[in-house]
PDB file of C-alpha atoms in Angstrom:
ATOM      1  CA  UNK A   1     133.788 120.617  67.111  1.00  0.00           C
ATOM      2  CA  UNK A   2     129.775 120.259  65.950  1.00  0.00           C
ATOM      3  CA  UNK A   3     127.097 120.568  68.533  1.00  0.00           C
ATOM      4  CA  UNK A   4     124.835 117.810  67.389  1.00  0.00           C
ATOM      5  CA  UNK A   5     122.405 118.378  70.946  1.00  0.00           C
ATOM      6  CA  UNK A   6     118.785 119.779  68.846  1.00  0.00           C
ATOM      7  CA  UNK A   7     117.566 122.868  69.669  1.00  0.00           C
ATOM      8  CA  UNK A   8     114.583 123.235  71.981  1.00  0.00           C
ATOM      9  CA  UNK A   9     111.454 123.255  70.708  1.00  0.00           C
ATOM     10  CA  UNK A  10     110.667 125.918  73.271  1.00  0.00           C
ATOM     11  CA  UNK A  11     112.794 128.116  75.465  1.00  0.00           C
ATOM     12  CA  UNK A  12     111.731 130.270  78.211  1.00  0.00           C
ATOM     13  CA  UNK A  13     113.425 132.505  80.918  1.00  0.00           C
ATOM     14  CA  UNK A  14     112.570 134.960  83.042  1.00  0.00           C
ATOM     15  CA  UNK A  15     108.823 135.474  81.595  1.00  0.00           C
ATOM     16  CA  UNK A  16     106.835 138.209  83.083  1.00  0.00           C
ATOM     17  CA  UNK A  17     103.390 139.824  83.047  1.00  0.00           C
ATOM     18  CA  UNK A  18     101.095 141.531  84.609  1.00  0.00           C
ATOM     19  CA  UNK A  19      97.732 142.807  84.260  1.00  0.00           C
ATOM     20  CA  UNK A  20      97.589 146.212  86.748  1.00  0.00           C
ATOM     21  CA  UNK A  21      98.741 145.227  90.265  1.00  0.00           C
ATOM     22  CA  UNK A  22      98.145 141.443  89.503  1.00  0.00           C
ATOM     23  CA  UNK A  23     101.186 139.544  88.735  1.00  0.00           C
ATOM     24  CA  UNK A  24     100.098 137.088  86.803  1.00  0.00           C
ATOM     25  CA  UNK A  25     103.660 135.007  85.444  1.00  0.00           C
ATOM     26  CA  UNK A  26     106.444 135.768  88.260  1.00  0.00           C
ATOM     27  CA  UNK A  27     109.466 135.308  85.694  1.00  0.00           C
ATOM     28  CA  UNK A  28     109.123 131.273  84.969  1.00  0.00           C
ATOM     29  CA  UNK A  29     111.589 129.621  83.151  1.00  0.00           C
ATOM     30  CA  UNK A  30     111.321 126.510  80.680  1.00  0.00           C
ATOM     31  CA  UNK A  31     112.782 124.398  78.010  1.00  0.00           C
ATOM     32  CA  UNK A  32     110.441 122.068  76.225  1.00  0.00           C
ATOM     33  CA  UNK A  33     112.349 119.172  73.596  1.00  0.00           C
ATOM     34  CA  UNK A  34     111.697 118.802  70.169  1.00  0.00           C
ATOM     35  CA  UNK A  35     109.077 116.011  69.469  1.00  0.00           C
ATOM     36  CA  UNK A  36     107.304 115.581  72.882  1.00  0.00           C
ATOM     37  CA  UNK A  37     104.634 116.830  75.594  1.00  0.00           C
ATOM     38  CA  UNK A  38     105.006 119.351  77.638  1.00  0.00           C
ATOM     39  CA  UNK A  39     102.441 119.613  79.993  1.00  0.00           C
ATOM     40  CA  UNK A  40     101.385 122.465  82.511  1.00  0.00           C
ATOM     41  CA  UNK A  41      99.306 122.478  85.210  1.00  0.00           C
ATOM     42  CA  UNK A  42      98.250 124.915  87.434  1.00  0.00           C
ATOM     43  CA  UNK A  43      94.542 125.881  88.796  1.00  0.00           C
ATOM     44  CA  UNK A  44      92.195 128.195  87.693  1.00  0.00           C
ATOM     45  CA  UNK A  45      93.879 131.680  86.885  1.00  0.00           C
ATOM     46  CA  UNK A  46      97.226 130.341  87.634  1.00  0.00           C
ATOM     47  CA  UNK A  47      98.602 131.659  84.407  1.00  0.00           C
ATOM     48  CA  UNK A  48      98.527 128.687  82.503  1.00  0.00           C
ATOM     49  CA  UNK A  49      96.450 130.537  79.200  1.00  0.00           C
ATOM     50  CA  UNK A  50      98.316 133.632  79.736  1.00  0.00           C
ATOM     51  CA  UNK A  51     102.038 131.208  79.146  1.00  0.00           C
ATOM     52  CA  UNK A  52     100.226 130.233  76.198  1.00  0.00           C
ATOM     53  CA  UNK A  53      99.393 133.382  74.756  1.00  0.00           C
ATOM     54  CA  UNK A  54     102.334 134.692  75.245  1.00  0.00           C
ATOM     55  CA  UNK A  55     104.170 132.062  73.522  1.00  0.00           C
ATOM     56  CA  UNK A  56     101.656 132.048  70.976  1.00  0.00           C
ATOM     57  CA  UNK A  57     102.216 135.696  70.621  1.00  0.00           C
ATOM     58  CA  UNK A  58      98.791 136.401  71.004  1.00  0.00           C
ATOM     59  CA  UNK A  59      99.921 138.955  73.908  1.00  0.00           C
ATOM     60  CA  UNK A  60     103.252 140.874  75.044  1.00  0.00           C
ATOM     61  CA  UNK A  61     105.093 139.692  78.180  1.00  0.00           C
ATOM     62  CA  UNK A  62     106.244 142.252  80.278  1.00  0.00           C
ATOM     63  CA  UNK A  63     109.407 141.208  80.498  1.00  0.00           C
ATOM     64  CA  UNK A  64     111.957 138.160  79.938  1.00  0.00           C
ATOM     65  CA  UNK A  65     112.961 135.956  77.199  1.00  0.00           C
ATOM     66  CA  UNK A  66     111.066 133.468  74.714  1.00  0.00           C
ATOM     67  CA  UNK A  67     111.867 131.710  72.036  1.00  0.00           C
ATOM     68  CA  UNK A  68     109.776 129.592  69.837  1.00  0.00           C
ATOM     69  CA  UNK A  69     110.728 127.067  67.058  1.00  0.00           C
ATOM     70  CA  UNK A  70     114.382 128.803  66.945  1.00  0.00           C
ATOM     71  CA  UNK A  71     112.485 132.353  66.961  1.00  0.00           C
ATOM     72  CA  UNK A  72     112.108 134.964  69.321  1.00  0.00           C
ATOM     73  CA  UNK A  73     108.649 135.574  70.442  1.00  0.00           C
ATOM     74  CA  UNK A  74     108.505 139.562  70.560  1.00  0.00           C
ATOM     75  CA  UNK A  75     111.509 140.235  67.997  1.00  0.00           C
ATOM     76  CA  UNK A  76     110.123 137.401  64.997  1.00  0.00           C
ATOM     77  CA  UNK A  77     106.451 137.172  66.310  1.00  0.00           C
ATOM     78  CA  UNK A  78     105.617 136.020  62.252  1.00  0.00           C
ATOM     79  CA  UNK A  79     108.127 133.266  61.861  1.00  0.00           C
ATOM     80  CA  UNK A  80     106.361 132.087  65.137  1.00  0.00           C
ATOM     81  CA  UNK A  81     103.379 132.188  63.835  1.00  0.00           C
ATOM     82  CA  UNK A  82     104.440 130.657  60.510  1.00  0.00           C
ATOM     83  CA  UNK A  83     105.923 127.263  62.431  1.00  0.00           C
ATOM     84  CA  UNK A  84     103.081 126.642  65.226  1.00  0.00           C
ATOM     85  CA  UNK A  85      99.640 125.963  65.379  1.00  0.00           C
ATOM     86  CA  UNK A  86      96.674 126.837  68.709  1.00  0.00           C
ATOM     87  CA  UNK A  87      93.892 124.723  69.795  1.00  0.00           C
ATOM     88  CA  UNK A  88      92.171 127.455  72.709  1.00  0.00           C
ATOM     89  CA  UNK A  89      90.104 126.552  75.402  1.00  0.00           C
ATOM     90  CA  UNK A  90      86.817 127.436  72.864  1.00  0.00           C
ATOM     91  CA  UNK A  91      86.523 125.740  69.317  1.00  0.00           C
ATOM     92  CA  UNK A  92      87.287 127.826  66.459  1.00  0.00           C
ATOM     93  CA  UNK A  93      84.855 126.535  64.371  1.00  0.00           C
ATOM     94  CA  UNK A  94      82.622 128.491  62.634  1.00  0.00           C
ATOM     95  CA  UNK A  95      78.792 126.642  63.230  1.00  0.00           C
ATOM     96  CA  UNK A  96      77.423 127.791  59.932  1.00  0.00           C
ATOM     97  CA  UNK A  97      79.915 126.433  57.981  1.00  0.00           C
ATOM     98  CA  UNK A  98      80.471 122.412  56.619  1.00  0.00           C
ATOM     99  CA  UNK A  99      83.420 120.570  58.262  1.00  0.00           C
ATOM    100  CA  UNK A 100      84.638 120.427  55.216  1.00  0.00           C
ATOM    101  CA  UNK A 101      84.392 123.854  54.507  1.00  0.00           C
ATOM    102  CA  UNK A 102      86.049 124.913  57.466  1.00  0.00           C
ATOM    103  CA  UNK A 103      88.896 123.042  56.982  1.00  0.00           C
ATOM    104  CA  UNK A 104      89.399 124.561  53.192  1.00  0.00           C
ATOM    105  CA  UNK A 105      88.902 127.933  54.667  1.00  0.00           C
ATOM    106  CA  UNK A 106      91.693 127.418  56.402  1.00  0.00           C
ATOM    107  CA  UNK A 107      93.487 126.185  53.577  1.00  0.00           C
ATOM    108  CA  UNK A 108      92.867 129.836  51.934  1.00  0.00           C
ATOM    109  CA  UNK A 109      93.910 131.201  54.927  1.00  0.00           C
ATOM    110  CA  UNK A 110      97.434 129.144  54.976  1.00  0.00           C
ATOM    111  CA  UNK A 111      97.578 130.465  51.061  1.00  0.00           C
ATOM    112  CA  UNK A 112      97.335 126.622  49.630  1.00  0.00           C
ATOM    113  CA  UNK A 113      96.412 125.984  46.578  1.00  0.00           C
ATOM    114  CA  UNK A 114      92.805 125.441  45.652  1.00  0.00           C
ATOM    115  CA  UNK A 115      93.974 121.758  44.650  1.00  0.00           C
ATOM    116  CA  UNK A 116      96.364 121.528  47.424  1.00  0.00           C
ATOM    117  CA  UNK A 117      93.160 122.719  49.885  1.00  0.00           C
ATOM    118  CA  UNK A 118      91.357 120.079  48.565  1.00  0.00           C
ATOM    119  CA  UNK A 119      93.360 117.527  48.822  1.00  0.00           C
ATOM    120  CA  UNK A 120      94.793 118.414  52.469  1.00  0.00           C
ATOM    121  CA  UNK A 121      90.891 118.398  53.521  1.00  0.00           C
ATOM    122  CA  UNK A 122      89.771 115.340  52.296  1.00  0.00           C
ATOM    123  CA  UNK A 123      93.412 113.569  54.374  1.00  0.00           C
ATOM    124  CA  UNK A 124      92.645 115.688  57.271  1.00  0.00           C
ATOM    125  CA  UNK A 125      88.841 114.485  57.416  1.00  0.00           C
ATOM    126  CA  UNK A 126      89.943 110.992  56.876  1.00  0.00           C
ATOM    127  CA  UNK A 127      92.194 111.268  59.734  1.00  0.00           C
ATOM    128  CA  UNK A 128      90.372 112.204  62.367  1.00  0.00           C
ATOM    129  CA  UNK A 129      87.191 110.469  61.475  1.00  0.00           C
ATOM    130  CA  UNK A 130      85.054 113.078  60.100  1.00  0.00           C
ATOM    131  CA  UNK A 131      84.817 112.118  56.129  1.00  0.00           C
ATOM    132  CA  UNK A 132      81.225 111.306  56.681  1.00  0.00           C
ATOM    133  CA  UNK A 133      80.425 114.405  58.480  1.00  0.00           C
ATOM    134  CA  UNK A 134      82.369 116.287  56.016  1.00  0.00           C
ATOM    135  CA  UNK A 135      79.111 118.141  53.940  1.00  0.00           C
ATOM    136  CA  UNK A 136      77.301 118.609  57.095  1.00  0.00           C
ATOM    137  CA  UNK A 137      76.935 121.568  59.241  1.00  0.00           C
ATOM    138  CA  UNK A 138      79.860 122.400  62.390  1.00  0.00           C
ATOM    139  CA  UNK A 139      76.416 123.254  64.186  1.00  0.00           C
ATOM    140  CA  UNK A 140      75.290 119.576  64.483  1.00  0.00           C
ATOM    141  CA  UNK A 141      78.378 118.343  65.448  1.00  0.00           C
ATOM    142  CA  UNK A 142      79.254 116.839  68.723  1.00  0.00           C
ATOM    143  CA  UNK A 143      81.315 118.169  71.390  1.00  0.00           C
ATOM    144  CA  UNK A 144      84.127 115.544  70.441  1.00  0.00           C
ATOM    145  CA  UNK A 145      83.646 116.109  66.764  1.00  0.00           C
ATOM    146  CA  UNK A 146      84.138 119.644  67.046  1.00  0.00           C
ATOM    147  CA  UNK A 147      87.104 119.064  68.915  1.00  0.00           C
ATOM    148  CA  UNK A 148      88.609 116.989  66.444  1.00  0.00           C
ATOM    149  CA  UNK A 149      87.452 119.482  63.701  1.00  0.00           C
ATOM    150  CA  UNK A 150      89.577 122.061  65.575  1.00  0.00           C
ATOM    151  CA  UNK A 151      92.502 120.522  66.151  1.00  0.00           C
ATOM    152  CA  UNK A 152      92.288 119.360  62.143  1.00  0.00           C
ATOM    153  CA  UNK A 153      92.053 122.775  61.636  1.00  0.00           C
ATOM    154  CA  UNK A 154      95.276 124.168  63.300  1.00  0.00           C
ATOM    155  CA  UNK A 155      97.199 120.656  61.294  1.00  0.00           C
ATOM    156  CA  UNK A 156      96.274 122.368  57.824  1.00  0.00           C
ATOM    157  CA  UNK A 157      99.508 124.839  58.103  1.00  0.00           C
ATOM    158  CA  UNK A 158     101.932 121.368  59.131  1.00  0.00           C
ATOM    159  CA  UNK A 159     102.622 123.528  62.710  1.00  0.00           C
ATOM    160  CA  UNK A 160     106.098 122.674  63.797  1.00  0.00           C
ATOM    161  CA  UNK A 161     104.475 123.050  67.352  1.00  0.00           C
ATOM    162  CA  UNK A 162     101.043 122.831  68.197  1.00  0.00           C
ATOM    163  CA  UNK A 163      99.460 124.662  72.174  1.00  0.00           C
ATOM    164  CA  UNK A 164      96.650 123.020  72.988  1.00  0.00           C
ATOM    165  CA  UNK A 165      95.090 125.049  75.715  1.00  0.00           C
ATOM    166  CA  UNK A 166      92.721 122.722  77.836  1.00  0.00           C
ATOM    167  CA  UNK A 167      91.434 120.934  74.707  1.00  0.00           C
ATOM    168  CA  UNK A 168      89.503 118.251  76.272  1.00  0.00           C
ATOM    169  CA  UNK A 169      87.480 120.323  78.520  1.00  0.00           C
ATOM    170  CA  UNK A 170      83.966 119.154  78.528  1.00  0.00           C
ATOM    171  CA  UNK A 171      84.176 115.991  76.433  1.00  0.00           C
ATOM    172  CA  UNK A 172      83.093 112.516  77.735  1.00  0.00           C
ATOM    173  CA  UNK A 173      85.776 110.247  78.458  1.00  0.00           C
ATOM    174  CA  UNK A 174      85.863 108.071  75.076  1.00  0.00           C
ATOM    175  CA  UNK A 175      86.332 111.618  73.143  1.00  0.00           C
ATOM    176  CA  UNK A 176      88.823 112.448  75.605  1.00  0.00           C
ATOM    177  CA  UNK A 177      90.437 108.961  75.191  1.00  0.00           C
ATOM    178  CA  UNK A 178      90.436 109.336  71.034  1.00  0.00           C
ATOM    179  CA  UNK A 179      91.953 113.267  71.720  1.00  0.00           C
ATOM    180  CA  UNK A 180      94.828 111.548  73.522  1.00  0.00           C
ATOM    181  CA  UNK A 181      95.273 108.810  70.862  1.00  0.00           C
ATOM    182  CA  UNK A 182      95.657 111.645  68.148  1.00  0.00           C
ATOM    183  CA  UNK A 183      97.945 113.675  70.312  1.00  0.00           C
ATOM    184  CA  UNK A 184     100.376 111.023  70.320  1.00  0.00           C
ATOM    185  CA  UNK A 185     100.276 110.302  66.943  1.00  0.00           C
ATOM    186  CA  UNK A 186     101.056 113.648  65.901  1.00  0.00           C
ATOM    187  CA  UNK A 187     104.320 113.494  68.693  1.00  0.00           C
ATOM    188  CA  UNK A 188     104.959 110.202  66.791  1.00  0.00           C
ATOM    189  CA  UNK A 189     105.204 112.192  63.706  1.00  0.00           C
ATOM    190  CA  UNK A 190     107.595 115.071  65.125  1.00  0.00           C
ATOM    191  CA  UNK A 191     105.588 117.679  66.586  1.00  0.00           C
ATOM    192  CA  UNK A 192     105.946 119.053  70.002  1.00  0.00           C
ATOM    193  CA  UNK A 193     102.858 119.842  71.959  1.00  0.00           C
ATOM    194  CA  UNK A 194     102.586 122.557  74.638  1.00  0.00           C
ATOM    195  CA  UNK A 195      99.969 121.113  76.734  1.00  0.00           C
ATOM    196  CA  UNK A 196      97.583 122.780  79.387  1.00  0.00           C
ATOM    197  CA  UNK A 197      95.036 120.668  81.272  1.00  0.00           C
ATOM    198  CA  UNK A 198      93.288 120.695  84.434  1.00  0.00           C
ATOM    199  CA  UNK A 199      92.733 116.616  83.917  1.00  0.00           C
ATOM    200  CA  UNK A 200      95.491 115.197  86.022  1.00  0.00           C
ATOM    201  CA  UNK A 201      95.382 111.752  84.445  1.00  0.00           C
ATOM    202  CA  UNK A 202      95.542 113.433  81.039  1.00  0.00           C
ATOM    203  CA  UNK A 203      99.020 115.195  82.048  1.00  0.00           C
ATOM    204  CA  UNK A 204      99.685 111.772  83.669  1.00  0.00           C
ATOM    205  CA  UNK A 205      98.846 109.817  80.214  1.00  0.00           C
ATOM    206  CA  UNK A 206     100.569 112.265  77.978  1.00  0.00           C
ATOM    207  CA  UNK A 207     103.306 114.364  79.259  1.00  0.00           C
ATOM    208  CA  UNK A 208     106.991 113.989  78.924  1.00  0.00           C
ATOM    209  CA  UNK A 209     107.344 116.586  81.472  1.00  0.00           C
ATOM    210  CA  UNK A 210     105.385 118.325  83.635  1.00  0.00           C
ATOM    211  CA  UNK A 211     105.728 121.775  84.864  1.00  0.00           C
ATOM    212  CA  UNK A 212     103.267 123.118  88.222  1.00  0.00           C
ATOM    213  CA  UNK A 213     102.873 127.016  87.995  1.00  0.00           C
ATOM    214  CA  UNK A 214     101.583 128.385  91.032  1.00  0.00           C
ATOM    215  CA  UNK A 215     100.821 132.107  92.067  1.00  0.00           C
ATOM    216  CA  UNK A 216     102.811 132.751  88.829  1.00  0.00           C
ATOM    217  CA  UNK A 217     106.084 130.854  89.514  1.00  0.00           C
ATOM    218  CA  UNK A 218     106.918 127.272  88.615  1.00  0.00           C
ATOM    219  CA  UNK A 219     107.089 125.243  91.894  1.00  0.00           C
ATOM    220  CA  UNK A 220     107.743 121.903  90.326  1.00  0.00           C
ATOM    221  CA  UNK A 221     109.171 120.362  87.068  1.00  0.00           C
ATOM    222  CA  UNK A 222     110.092 116.916  86.017  1.00  0.00           C
ATOM    223  CA  UNK A 223     108.598 113.750  84.431  1.00  0.00           C
ATOM    224  CA  UNK A 224     105.565 112.730  85.859  1.00  0.00           C
ATOM    225  CA  UNK A 225     107.064 109.776  87.898  1.00  0.00           C
ATOM    226  CA  UNK A 226     109.732 112.271  89.174  1.00  0.00           C
ATOM    227  CA  UNK A 227     107.028 114.355  90.643  1.00  0.00           C
ATOM    228  CA  UNK A 228     105.332 111.789  92.134  1.00  0.00           C
ATOM    229  CA  UNK A 229     108.470 110.235  93.777  1.00  0.00           C
ATOM    230  CA  UNK A 230     108.266 113.738  95.541  1.00  0.00           C
ATOM    231  CA  UNK A 231     105.603 112.804  97.759  1.00  0.00           C
ATOM    232  CA  UNK A 232     105.906 111.033 100.719  1.00  0.00           C
ATOM    233  CA  UNK A 233     102.740 108.331 100.735  1.00  0.00           C
ATOM    234  CA  UNK A 234     104.707 105.483  98.537  1.00  0.00           C
ATOM    235  CA  UNK A 235     104.914 102.286  99.925  1.00  0.00           C
ATOM    236  CA  UNK A 236     105.417  98.840  99.205  1.00  0.00           C
ATOM    237  CA  UNK A 237     103.235  96.242 100.093  1.00  0.00           C
ATOM    238  CA  UNK A 238     104.605  92.357 100.784  1.00  0.00           C
ATOM    239  CA  UNK A 239     103.039  89.430 101.059  1.00  0.00           C
ATOM    240  CA  UNK A 240     103.561  86.252 102.544  1.00  0.00           C
ATOM    241  CA  UNK A 241     102.186  82.846 102.921  1.00  0.00           C
ATOM    242  CA  UNK A 242     102.705  81.997 106.783  1.00  0.00           C
ATOM    243  CA  UNK A 243     102.217  84.281 109.889  1.00  0.00           C
ATOM    244  CA  UNK A 244     106.590  83.777 110.268  1.00  0.00           C
ATOM    245  CA  UNK A 245     107.904  85.319 107.488  1.00  0.00           C
ATOM    246  CA  UNK A 246     105.890  88.348 108.363  1.00  0.00           C
ATOM    247  CA  UNK A 247     107.004  88.175 111.843  1.00  0.00           C
ATOM    248  CA  UNK A 248     110.885  87.941 110.475  1.00  0.00           C
ATOM    249  CA  UNK A 249     110.022  90.111 107.912  1.00  0.00           C
ATOM    250  CA  UNK A 250     109.147  92.652 110.485  1.00  0.00           C
ATOM    251  CA  UNK A 251     111.889  92.293 113.023  1.00  0.00           C
ATOM    252  CA  UNK A 252     114.871  92.461 109.963  1.00  0.00           C
ATOM    253  CA  UNK A 253     112.815  95.608 108.549  1.00  0.00           C
ATOM    254  CA  UNK A 254     112.005  97.596 112.159  1.00  0.00           C
ATOM    255  CA  UNK A 255     109.841 100.222 112.776  1.00  0.00           C
ATOM    256  CA  UNK A 256     109.364 101.073 109.222  1.00  0.00           C
ATOM    257  CA  UNK A 257     107.112  98.124 108.545  1.00  0.00           C
ATOM    258  CA  UNK A 258     103.475  98.125 109.326  1.00  0.00           C
ATOM    259  CA  UNK A 259     101.115  95.439 109.067  1.00  0.00           C
ATOM    260  CA  UNK A 260      98.093  95.906 106.568  1.00  0.00           C
ATOM    261  CA  UNK A 261      94.935  95.240 108.404  1.00  0.00           C
ATOM    262  CA  UNK A 262      94.155  90.975 109.273  1.00  0.00           C
ATOM    263  CA  UNK A 263      96.158  90.156 105.665  1.00  0.00           C
ATOM    264  CA  UNK A 264      99.427  88.312 106.096  1.00  0.00           C
ATOM    265  CA  UNK A 265     101.189  91.835 104.573  1.00  0.00           C
ATOM    266  CA  UNK A 266     103.300  94.422 105.724  1.00  0.00           C
ATOM    267  CA  UNK A 267     103.829  98.249 104.491  1.00  0.00           C
ATOM    268  CA  UNK A 268     107.188  99.557 103.676  1.00  0.00           C
ATOM    269  CA  UNK A 269     107.976 103.322 102.951  1.00  0.00           C
ATOM    270  CA  UNK A 270     109.210 102.934 100.037  1.00  0.00           C
ATOM    271  CA  UNK A 271     109.800 105.975  96.558  1.00  0.00           C
ATOM    272  CA  UNK A 272     109.346 102.776  93.792  1.00  0.00           C
ATOM    273  CA  UNK A 273     112.753 103.519  92.516  1.00  0.00           C
ATOM    274  CA  UNK A 274     114.414 100.540  91.073  1.00  0.00           C
ATOM    275  CA  UNK A 275     117.567 101.433  94.006  1.00  0.00           C
ATOM    276  CA  UNK A 276     115.368 101.387  96.729  1.00  0.00           C
ATOM    277  CA  UNK A 277     113.238  97.947  95.753  1.00  0.00           C
ATOM    278  CA  UNK A 278     116.742  96.342  95.007  1.00  0.00           C
ATOM    279  CA  UNK A 279     117.773  97.577  98.341  1.00  0.00           C
ATOM    280  CA  UNK A 280     114.656  96.091 100.155  1.00  0.00           C
ATOM    281  CA  UNK A 281     114.060  92.740  98.284  1.00  0.00           C
ATOM    282  CA  UNK A 282     118.059  92.473  99.590  1.00  0.00           C
ATOM    283  CA  UNK A 283     117.632  92.512 102.463  1.00  0.00           C
ATOM    284  CA  UNK A 284     114.716  90.405 102.507  1.00  0.00           C
ATOM    285  CA  UNK A 285     116.819  87.805 100.628  1.00  0.00           C
ATOM    286  CA  UNK A 286     120.064  88.002 102.538  1.00  0.00           C
ATOM    287  CA  UNK A 287     117.569  86.822 105.521  1.00  0.00           C
ATOM    288  CA  UNK A 288     116.025  84.217 103.939  1.00  0.00           C
ATOM    289  CA  UNK A 289     112.911  85.693 103.467  1.00  0.00           C
ATOM    290  CA  UNK A 290     109.970  84.333 101.503  1.00  0.00           C
ATOM    291  CA  UNK A 291     108.170  87.050 100.130  1.00  0.00           C
ATOM    292  CA  UNK A 292     105.001  85.708  98.452  1.00  0.00           C
ATOM    293  CA  UNK A 293     104.309  88.567  96.223  1.00  0.00           C
ATOM    294  CA  UNK A 294     105.142  92.812  96.299  1.00  0.00           C
ATOM    295  CA  UNK A 295     103.269  95.577  94.725  1.00  0.00           C
ATOM    296  CA  UNK A 296     104.007  99.236  94.736  1.00  0.00           C
ATOM    297  CA  UNK A 297     102.197 102.033  95.033  1.00  0.00           C
ATOM    298  CA  UNK A 298     103.164 105.613  94.838  1.00  0.00           C
ATOM    299  CA  UNK A 299     101.200 108.941  95.121  1.00  0.00           C
ATOM    300  CA  UNK A 300      99.562 110.077  91.811  1.00  0.00           C
ATOM    301  CA  UNK A 301      99.398 113.377  90.540  1.00  0.00           C
ATOM    302  CA  UNK A 302      96.513 114.123  92.123  1.00  0.00           C
ATOM    303  CA  UNK A 303      99.048 114.201  95.331  1.00  0.00           C
ATOM    304  CA  UNK A 304     101.278 116.130  93.943  1.00  0.00           C
ATOM    305  CA  UNK A 305      98.830 118.872  92.466  1.00  0.00           C
ATOM    306  CA  UNK A 306      97.292 119.139  95.909  1.00  0.00           C
ATOM    307  CA  UNK A 307     100.715 119.422  97.826  1.00  0.00           C
ATOM    308  CA  UNK A 308     101.769 122.337  95.709  1.00  0.00           C
ATOM    309  CA  UNK A 309      98.735 124.406  94.772  1.00  0.00           C
ATOM    310  CA  UNK A 310      96.270 123.687  97.682  1.00  0.00           C
ATOM    311  CA  UNK A 311      95.209 126.322 100.125  1.00  0.00           C
ATOM    312  CA  UNK A 312      96.870 127.165 102.840  1.00  0.00           C
ATOM    313  CA  UNK A 313      93.784 126.567 104.646  1.00  0.00           C
ATOM    314  CA  UNK A 314      93.367 122.977 103.966  1.00  0.00           C
ATOM    315  CA  UNK A 315      95.876 120.178 105.225  1.00  0.00           C
ATOM    316  CA  UNK A 316      98.557 119.626 102.209  1.00  0.00           C
ATOM    317  CA  UNK A 317     100.577 116.194 101.216  1.00  0.00           C
ATOM    318  CA  UNK A 318     103.978 116.650 102.474  1.00  0.00           C
ATOM    319  CA  UNK A 319     106.843 117.687  99.990  1.00  0.00           C
ATOM    320  CA  UNK A 320     110.317 115.860 100.205  1.00  0.00           C
TER     321      UNK A 320
END
């Protein structure tokens, strides 16, 4: 029988890396599906950049196994390099060259013909809204323009997997959102993105799956919504039109329901899942309690991150 399961874009098991006595990666394992965005979160020094460097063949692991685009990172690094692109924390743009010259240089490094290199550079300049600045030195570019040019240079070789290591650090909100849109378009075209970031909003906005790295280990993995549901504090706010409905709801729901200030509203603990919401609303409907409206409030990724990576001296959010 034919196996129709697609090969993962990235597959890692038991990956270990130490620098002297400092253990940076302690046997991590993860799988990234093709055509998705996988985000690795962690505090400074958690090992995010080390993981990217190993997977992009820049440094060797001390143990474990990793494959990228179907190629063994340790045994076949050349094939891995041919399939990937890397945009690091710091721009690889040459300030002395123009935007077009930077792209033409990358075309030469990727062994494109002069004609193909010129065509590719023009296409990428247009795609990243840099055509008007194509003939200007990169030193004159804004931070957002430099990051767009940096990512455009990564795309010259048509990589199947792109590692973005904190790509929007230092960008203003408008430039950051422009980068987000570019990333979405890349994934829509079939590219796989491995993203490290300290902007939790960025991971929430972009990632299909998120893993949290702490102390060299992956302490949680899942979709953004799955991770949020692991943190206590989620609730449903029920709004009533009159005090009678509110009192009846409190009686039916018991001690779990709490008044929400002076408003005709109750707060009821809830994880926000469809099943739990249906159960709650069915209980109210069975008692013919009229609810004027409701809203779901769930913990955000900030809560998840602090719960999983917070300092031991600080109070952590409870994890279920």
